[in-house]
C-alpha positions as YAML, in Angstrom:
chain: A
units: angstrom
residues:
- id: 1
  name: MET
  ca: [38.32, -63.72, -50.30]
- id: 2
  name: GLN
  ca: [35.90, -62.83, -53.07]
- id: 3
  name: LEU
  ca: [32.97, -62.97, -50.69]
- id: 4
  name: SER
  ca: [34.55, -60.52, -48.27]
- id: 5
  name: ALA
  ca: [35.40, -58.10, -51.10]
- id: 6
  name: PHE
  ca: [31.81, -58.31, -52.31]
- id: 7
  name: LEU
  ca: [30.52, -57.80, -48.79]
- id: 8
  name: ALA
  ca: [32.81, -54.83, -48.24]
- id: 9
  name: SER
  ca: [31.72, -53.14, -51.47]
- id: 10
  name: THR
  ca: [28.07, -53.77, -50.64]
- id: 11
  name: LEU
  ca: [28.49, -52.19, -47.23]
- id: 12
  name: LEU
  ca: [30.29, -49.20, -48.72]
- id: 13
  name: LEU
  ca: [27.39, -48.67, -51.09]
- id: 14
  name: ALA
  ca: [24.71, -49.18, -48.42]
- id: 15
  name: ILE
  ca: [26.12, -47.01, -45.62]
- id: 16
  name: PRO
  ca: [25.39, -43.60, -47.23]
- id: 17
  name: GLY
  ca: [21.79, -44.66, -47.76]
- id: 18
  name: LEU
  ca: [21.44, -45.72, -44.14]
- id: 19
  name: VAL
  ca: [22.97, -42.50, -42.87]
- id: 20
  name: SER
  ca: [20.78, -40.31, -45.08]
- id: 21
  name: ALA
  ca: [17.68, -42.20, -43.94]
- id: 22
  name: ALA
  ca: [18.45, -41.64, -40.26]
- id: 23
  name: PRO
  ca: [15.84, -39.56, -38.45]
- id: 24
  name: THR
  ca: [16.63, -35.96, -37.65]
- id: 25
  name: ASP
  ca: [15.14, -33.50, -35.20]
- id: 26
  name: ASP
  ca: [14.50, -30.76, -37.74]
- id: 27
  name: ALA
  ca: [10.86, -31.31, -38.66]
- id: 28
  name: CYS
  ca: [10.62, -27.85, -40.20]
- id: 29
  name: SER
  ca: [13.06, -28.19, -43.06]
- id: 30
  name: LEU
  ca: [11.83, -29.03, -46.52]
- id: 31
  name: ALA
  ca: [12.49, -32.57, -47.63]
- id: 32
  name: ALA
  ca: [13.23, -33.38, -51.26]
- id: 33
  name: ARG
  ca: [9.88, -35.15, -51.50]
- id: 34
  name: ASP
  ca: [8.13, -31.94, -50.42]
- id: 35
  name: VAL
  ca: [9.83, -29.97, -53.16]
- id: 36
  name: LEU
  ca: [9.35, -32.60, -55.85]
- id: 37
  name: SER
  ca: [5.77, -33.49, -55.01]
- id: 38
  name: ALA
  ca: [4.45, -30.16, -53.80]
- id: 39
  name: ARG
  ca: [0.69, -29.77, -53.84]
- id: 40
  name: ALA
  ca: [-0.96, -27.25, -56.06]
- id: 41
  name: PRO
  ca: [-2.11, -24.09, -54.29]
- id: 42
  name: THR
  ca: [-5.45, -24.81, -52.65]
- id: 43
  name: CYS
  ca: [-6.90, -21.30, -52.49]
- id: 44
  name: ASN
  ca: [-7.43, -21.13, -56.27]
- id: 45
  name: PRO
  ca: [-8.67, -17.54, -56.47]
- id: 46
  name: PRO
  ca: [-10.03, -16.35, -59.81]
- id: 47
  name: LYS
  ca: [-7.43, -14.37, -61.74]
- id: 48
  name: PRO
  ca: [-8.41, -10.82, -62.68]
- id: 49
  name: ASN
  ca: [-8.64, -9.55, -66.23]
- id: 50
  name: ALA
  ca: [-5.18, -8.52, -67.40]
- id: 51
  name: GLN
  ca: [-6.49, -5.17, -68.70]
- id: 52
  name: ASP
  ca: [-7.74, -4.11, -65.26]
- id: 53
  name: ALA
  ca: [-4.51, -2.81, -63.70]
- id: 54
  name: ALA
  ca: [-6.10, -2.03, -60.32]
- id: 55
  name: ALA
  ca: [-7.56, -5.53, -60.01]
- id: 56
  name: VAL
  ca: [-4.25, -7.11, -61.04]
- id: 57
  name: LYS
  ca: [-2.38, -5.02, -58.45]
- id: 58
  name: LYS
  ca: [-4.88, -5.95, -55.71]
- id: 59
  name: TYR
  ca: [-4.59, -9.62, -56.71]
- id: 60
  name: ASP
  ca: [-0.78, -9.52, -56.66]
- id: 61
  name: ASP
  ca: [-0.73, -7.69, -53.30]
- id: 62
  name: LEU
  ca: [-3.12, -10.16, -51.65]
- id: 63
  name: MET
  ca: [-1.22, -13.15, -53.09]
- id: 64
  name: ALA
  ca: [2.02, -11.72, -51.69]
- id: 65
  name: LYS
  ca: [0.32, -11.12, -48.32]
- id: 66
  name: MET
  ca: [-1.03, -14.68, -48.27]
- id: 67
  name: SER
  ca: [2.38, -16.12, -49.17]
- id: 68
  name: ALA
  ca: [4.21, -14.04, -46.55]
- id: 69
  name: ALA
  ca: [1.65, -14.97, -43.88]
- id: 70
  name: THR
  ca: [1.98, -18.66, -44.69]
- id: 71
  name: LYS
  ca: [5.77, -18.47, -44.49]
- id: 72
  name: ALA
  ca: [5.56, -16.60, -41.16]
- id: 73
  name: ALA
  ca: [3.14, -19.22, -39.80]
- id: 74
  name: HIS
  ca: [5.59, -21.99, -40.65]
- id: 75
  name: THR
  ca: [8.42, -20.05, -39.03]
- id: 76
  name: GLY
  ca: [6.31, -19.56, -35.91]
- id: 77
  name: SER
  ca: [5.46, -23.24, -35.55]
- id: 78
  name: CYS
  ca: [9.08, -24.22, -36.21]
- id: 79
  name: ALA
  ca: [10.21, -22.03, -33.30]
- id: 80
  name: CYS
  ca: [9.11, -24.83, -30.97]
- id: 81
  name: PRO
  ca: [10.37, -28.22, -32.21]
- id: 82
  name: ALA
  ca: [9.62, -31.45, -30.36]
- id: 83
  name: SER
  ca: [13.02, -31.27, -28.66]
- id: 84
  name: LYS
  ca: [11.81, -28.20, -26.73]
- id: 85
  name: VAL
  ca: [9.09, -30.30, -25.08]
- id: 86
  name: THR
  ca: [11.72, -32.77, -23.90]
- id: 87
  name: ASP
  ca: [14.02, -29.98, -22.73]
- id: 88
  name: PHE
  ca: [11.13, -28.35, -20.87]
- id: 89
  name: GLN
  ca: [10.07, -31.58, -19.16]
- id: 90
  name: LYS
  ca: [13.58, -32.62, -18.14]
- id: 91
  name: SER
  ca: [14.85, -29.24, -16.99]
- id: 92
  name: LYS
  ca: [14.83, -28.31, -13.32]
- id: 93
  name: ASP
  ca: [15.98, -24.76, -14.12]
- id: 94
  name: LYS
  ca: [12.99, -22.41, -13.80]
- id: 95
  name: ASN
  ca: [14.64, -19.73, -15.98]
- id: 96
  name: LEU
  ca: [15.25, -22.21, -18.80]
- id: 97
  name: ARG
  ca: [11.70, -23.53, -18.53]
- id: 98
  name: THR
  ca: [10.33, -19.97, -18.64]
- id: 99
  name: THR
  ca: [12.45, -19.17, -21.70]
- id: 100
  name: ILE
  ca: [11.29, -22.31, -23.52]
- id: 101
  name: LYS
  ca: [7.65, -21.64, -22.63]
- id: 102
  name: THR
  ca: [7.87, -18.03, -23.81]
- id: 103
  name: THR
  ca: [9.52, -19.07, -27.08]
- id: 104
  name: CYS
  ca: [6.88, -21.70, -27.77]
- id: 105
  name: VAL
  ca: [3.92, -19.51, -26.79]
- id: 106
  name: ASN
  ca: [5.19, -16.69, -29.02]
- id: 107
  name: GLY
  ca: [5.87, -19.10, -31.89]
- id: 108
  name: TYR
  ca: [2.44, -20.69, -31.78]
- id: 109
  name: GLN
  ca: [0.75, -17.30, -31.33]
- id: 110
  name: THR
  ca: [2.49, -16.19, -34.52]
- id: 111
  name: CYS
  ca: [1.38, -19.41, -36.19]
- id: 112
  name: VAL
  ca: [-2.28, -18.85, -35.29]
- id: 113
  name: THR
  ca: [-2.26, -15.17, -36.24]
- id: 114
  name: GLN
  ca: [-0.48, -15.67, -39.55]
- id: 115
  name: ARG
  ca: [-2.51, -18.71, -40.61]
- id: 116
  name: LYS
  ca: [-5.70, -16.74, -39.98]
- id: 117
  name: ALA
  ca: [-4.24, -13.84, -42.00]
- id: 118
  name: ALA
  ca: [-3.42, -16.18, -44.89]
- id: 119
  name: ASN
  ca: [-6.93, -17.64, -44.84]
- id: 120
  name: THR
  ca: [-8.42, -14.13, -44.77]
- id: 121
  name: ALA
  ca: [-6.29, -13.07, -47.75]
- id: 122
  name: CYS
  ca: [-7.47, -16.18, -49.60]
- id: 123
  name: THR
  ca: [-11.14, -15.35, -49.06]
- id: 124
  name: GLN
  ca: [-10.52, -11.68, -49.96]
- id: 125
  name: LEU
  ca: [-9.13, -12.95, -53.26]
- id: 126
  name: GLY
  ca: [-12.32, -14.90, -53.86]
- id: 127
  name: GLY
  ca: [-10.69, -18.27, -53.21]
- id: 128
  name: THR
  ca: [-11.77, -21.11, -50.96]
- id: 129
  name: VAL
  ca: [-9.99, -22.07, -47.75]
- id: 130
  name: ASP
  ca: [-9.85, -25.87, -47.60]
- id: 131
  name: GLN
  ca: [-10.34, -28.01, -44.50]
- id: 132
  name: GLY
  ca: [-6.60, -28.67, -44.23]
- id: 133
  name: HIS
  ca: [-5.85, -24.98, -43.75]
- id: 134
  name: LEU
  ca: [-8.66, -24.60, -41.22]
- id: 135
  name: THR
  ca: [-7.30, -27.62, -39.35]
- id: 136
  name: ALA
  ca: [-3.81, -26.06, -39.39]
- id: 137
  name: VAL
  ca: [-5.19, -23.06, -37.49]
- id: 138
  name: GLN
  ca: [-6.80, -25.40, -34.96]
- id: 139
  name: VAL
  ca: [-3.56, -27.37, -34.51]
- id: 140
  name: CYS
  ca: [-1.59, -24.17, -33.86]
- id: 141
  name: GLN
  ca: [-4.29, -22.97, -31.45]
- id: 142
  name: THR
  ca: [-4.25, -26.29, -29.57]
- id: 143
  name: GLN
  ca: [-0.46, -26.18, -29.26]
- id: 144
  name: LEU
  ca: [-0.66, -22.56, -28.09]
- id: 145
  name: ASN
  ca: [-3.21, -23.48, -25.42]
- id: 146
  name: ASN
  ca: [-1.09, -26.46, -24.31]
- id: 147
  name: TRP
  ca: [2.01, -24.29, -23.91]
- id: 148
  name: LYS
  ca: [0.11, -21.55, -22.08]
- id: 149
  name: ALA
  ca: [-1.17, -24.15, -19.61]
- id: 150
  name: ARG
  ca: [2.31, -25.49, -18.80]
- id: 151
  name: VAL
  ca: [3.78, -24.40, -15.49]
- id: 152
  name: ALA
  ca: [7.31, -23.05, -15.74]
...
């Protein structure tokens, strides 16, 4: 009887951990590890002299532009999760396939455009665009080309 009570309590403690570790389809949401171990900004532009109000305003405006463009790029790439590929491949409905293709093409086009805008803002600030951000543009472009080539 003691063994079964111990086993039952162990299972009750383990089940929430198993459920929370189950895979999900939402690859675009932030995980706790992403928030807790976020990388430092990689652009690293030089900060302007605090007495130069025009330079500070330009810096703040370009930083806001870069941040907004990065957020929009993520939103664009998240418009087409992996489940859309499966839905597209399995569907026999031409209208549904056209809708999915349009959504994904528009999402990845936004991703490419906005990632390029963020990289441009970084260089305008005097920062350096790292290889990871250049690769991100290429990944979005590749996905865009793949979706454009699909036949609805």
